[in-house]
PDB file of C-alpha atoms in Angstrom:
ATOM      1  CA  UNK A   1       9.720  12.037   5.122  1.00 73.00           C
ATOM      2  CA  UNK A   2       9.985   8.369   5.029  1.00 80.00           C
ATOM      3  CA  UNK A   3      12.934   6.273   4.005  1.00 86.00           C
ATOM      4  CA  UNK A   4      11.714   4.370   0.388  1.00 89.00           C
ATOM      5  CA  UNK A   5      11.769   0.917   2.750  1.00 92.00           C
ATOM      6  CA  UNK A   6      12.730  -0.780   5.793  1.00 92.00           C
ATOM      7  CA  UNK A   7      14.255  -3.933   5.394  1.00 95.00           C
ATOM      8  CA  UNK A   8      14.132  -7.263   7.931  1.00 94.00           C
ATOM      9  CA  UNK A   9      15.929 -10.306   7.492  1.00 94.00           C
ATOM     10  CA  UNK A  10      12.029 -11.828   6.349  1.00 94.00           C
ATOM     11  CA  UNK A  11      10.190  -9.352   4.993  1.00 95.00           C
ATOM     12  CA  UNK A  12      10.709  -5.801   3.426  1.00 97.00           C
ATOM     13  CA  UNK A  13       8.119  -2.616   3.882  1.00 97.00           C
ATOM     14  CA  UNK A  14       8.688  -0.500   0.920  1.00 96.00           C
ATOM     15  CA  UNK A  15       6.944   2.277  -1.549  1.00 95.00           C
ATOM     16  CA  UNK A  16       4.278   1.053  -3.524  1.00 95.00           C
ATOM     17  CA  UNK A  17       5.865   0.522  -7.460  1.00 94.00           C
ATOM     18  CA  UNK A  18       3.844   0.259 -10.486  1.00 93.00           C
ATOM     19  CA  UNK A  19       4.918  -3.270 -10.854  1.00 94.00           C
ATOM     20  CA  UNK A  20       3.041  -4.614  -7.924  1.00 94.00           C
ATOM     21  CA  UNK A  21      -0.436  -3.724  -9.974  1.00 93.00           C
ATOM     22  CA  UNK A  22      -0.823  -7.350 -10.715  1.00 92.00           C
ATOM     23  CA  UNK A  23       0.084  -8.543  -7.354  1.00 92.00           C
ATOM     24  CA  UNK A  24      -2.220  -6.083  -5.906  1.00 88.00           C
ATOM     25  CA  UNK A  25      -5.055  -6.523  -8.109  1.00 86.00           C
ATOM     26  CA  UNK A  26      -5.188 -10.682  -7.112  1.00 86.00           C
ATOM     27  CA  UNK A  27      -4.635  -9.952  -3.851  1.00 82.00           C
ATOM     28  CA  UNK A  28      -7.758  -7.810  -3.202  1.00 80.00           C
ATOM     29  CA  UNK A  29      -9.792  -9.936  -5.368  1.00 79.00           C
ATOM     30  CA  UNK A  30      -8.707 -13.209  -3.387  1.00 79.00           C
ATOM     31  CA  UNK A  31      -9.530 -10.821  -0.342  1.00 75.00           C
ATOM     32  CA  UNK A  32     -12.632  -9.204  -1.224  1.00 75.00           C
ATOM     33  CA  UNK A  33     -15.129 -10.952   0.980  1.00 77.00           C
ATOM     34  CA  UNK A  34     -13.180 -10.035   3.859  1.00 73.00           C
ATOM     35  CA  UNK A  35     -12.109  -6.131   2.952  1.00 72.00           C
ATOM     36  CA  UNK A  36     -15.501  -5.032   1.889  1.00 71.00           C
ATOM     37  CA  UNK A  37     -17.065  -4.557   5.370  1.00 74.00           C
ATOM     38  CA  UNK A  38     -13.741  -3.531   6.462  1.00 69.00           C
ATOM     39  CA  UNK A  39     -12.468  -1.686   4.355  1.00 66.00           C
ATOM     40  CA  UNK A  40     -15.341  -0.307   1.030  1.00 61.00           C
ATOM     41  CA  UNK A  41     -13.145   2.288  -0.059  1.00 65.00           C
ATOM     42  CA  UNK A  42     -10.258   1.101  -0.578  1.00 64.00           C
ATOM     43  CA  UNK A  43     -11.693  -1.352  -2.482  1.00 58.00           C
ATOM     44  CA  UNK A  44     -13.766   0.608  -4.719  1.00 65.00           C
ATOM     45  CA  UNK A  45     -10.237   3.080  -5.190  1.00 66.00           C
ATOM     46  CA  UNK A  46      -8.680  -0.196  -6.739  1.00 70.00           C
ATOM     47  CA  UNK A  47     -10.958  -0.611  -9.861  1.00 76.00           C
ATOM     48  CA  UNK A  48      -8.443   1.284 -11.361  1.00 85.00           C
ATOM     49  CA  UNK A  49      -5.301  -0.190  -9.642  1.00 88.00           C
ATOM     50  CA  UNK A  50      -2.390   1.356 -11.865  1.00 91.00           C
ATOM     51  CA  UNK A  51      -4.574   4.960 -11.091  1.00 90.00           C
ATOM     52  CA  UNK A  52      -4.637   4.008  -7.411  1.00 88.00           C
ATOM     53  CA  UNK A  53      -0.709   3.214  -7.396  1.00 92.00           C
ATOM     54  CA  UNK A  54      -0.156   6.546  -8.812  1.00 94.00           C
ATOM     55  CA  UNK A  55      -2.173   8.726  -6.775  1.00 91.00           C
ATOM     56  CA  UNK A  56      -0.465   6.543  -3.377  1.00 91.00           C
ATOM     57  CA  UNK A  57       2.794   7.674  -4.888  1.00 94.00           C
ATOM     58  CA  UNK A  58       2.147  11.302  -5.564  1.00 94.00           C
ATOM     59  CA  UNK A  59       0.972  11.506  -1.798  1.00 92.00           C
ATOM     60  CA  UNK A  60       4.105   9.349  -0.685  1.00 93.00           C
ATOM     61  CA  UNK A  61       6.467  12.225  -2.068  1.00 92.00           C
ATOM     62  CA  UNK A  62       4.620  15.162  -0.823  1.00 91.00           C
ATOM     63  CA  UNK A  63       4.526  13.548   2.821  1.00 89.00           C
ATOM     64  CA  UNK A  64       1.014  13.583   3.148  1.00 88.00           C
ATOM     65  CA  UNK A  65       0.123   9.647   2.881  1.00 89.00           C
ATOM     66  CA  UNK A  66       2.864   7.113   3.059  1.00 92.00           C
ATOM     67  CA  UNK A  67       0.934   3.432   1.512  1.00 91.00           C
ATOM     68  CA  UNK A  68       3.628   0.745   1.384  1.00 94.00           C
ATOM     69  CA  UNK A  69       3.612  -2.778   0.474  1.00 95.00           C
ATOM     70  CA  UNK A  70       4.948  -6.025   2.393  1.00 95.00           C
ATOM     71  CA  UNK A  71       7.040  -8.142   0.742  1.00 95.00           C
ATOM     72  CA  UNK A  72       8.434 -11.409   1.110  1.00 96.00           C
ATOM     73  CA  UNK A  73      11.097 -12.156  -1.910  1.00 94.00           C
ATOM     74  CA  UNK A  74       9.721  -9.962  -3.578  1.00 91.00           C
ATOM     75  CA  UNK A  75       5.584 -11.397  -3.380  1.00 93.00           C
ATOM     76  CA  UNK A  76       3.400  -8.731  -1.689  1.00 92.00           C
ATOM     77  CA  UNK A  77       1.739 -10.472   1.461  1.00 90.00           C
ATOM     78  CA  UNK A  78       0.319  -7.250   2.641  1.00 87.00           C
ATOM     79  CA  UNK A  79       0.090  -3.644   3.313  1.00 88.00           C
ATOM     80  CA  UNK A  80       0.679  -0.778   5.637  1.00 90.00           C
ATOM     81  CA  UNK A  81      -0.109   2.653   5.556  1.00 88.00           C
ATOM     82  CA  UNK A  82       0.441   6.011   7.490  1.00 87.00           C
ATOM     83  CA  UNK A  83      -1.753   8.781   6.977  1.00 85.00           C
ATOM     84  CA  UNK A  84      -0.117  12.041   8.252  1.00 83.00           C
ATOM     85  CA  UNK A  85      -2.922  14.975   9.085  1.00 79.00           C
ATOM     86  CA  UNK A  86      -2.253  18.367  10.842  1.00 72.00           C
ATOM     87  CA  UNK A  87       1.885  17.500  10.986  1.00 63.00           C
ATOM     88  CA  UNK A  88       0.885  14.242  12.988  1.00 62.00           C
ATOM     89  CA  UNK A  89       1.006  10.687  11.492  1.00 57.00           C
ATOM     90  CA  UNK A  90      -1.716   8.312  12.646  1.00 57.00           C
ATOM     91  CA  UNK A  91      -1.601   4.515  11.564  1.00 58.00           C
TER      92      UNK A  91
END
């Protein structure tokens, strides 16, 4: 298991929270043109983004997918994610 966030003197990785819907939904609309070749499903999983934070979470706690957000006071400038299958976590 992962610690809930890791801390920097700039920035802060930490859990996905239901507050950050807003944030999130701007962000991938201001990114869109760039994410959809990249990156299709993740934008099609964020129609619903307050359904999307909930199912990250839910995987968070049972160790399976750990989807965290990058913050800098407190703005979400990004995101990381680490996808653990067969006991071994790929980024």
């Amino acid at each position: 298991m992962l610690p809930e966030q890791f801390k920097t003197n700039r920035l802060k990785v930490r859990r996905w929270q239901s507050s950050d819907a807003t944030q999130l939904k701007i962000a991938t609309e201001f990114a869109q043109d760039a994410l959809k070749d990249w990156m299709p499903g993740f934008l099609s999983d964020l129609t619903d983004v307050h359904g999307f934070l909930s199912q990250v979470n839910t995987l968070f706690t049972r160790g399976e997918y750990y989807g965290c957000a990058i913050t800098i006071d407190d703005l979400v400038v990004g995101a990381i994610s680490l996808k653990v299958e067969s006991g071994q976590p790929e980024v």
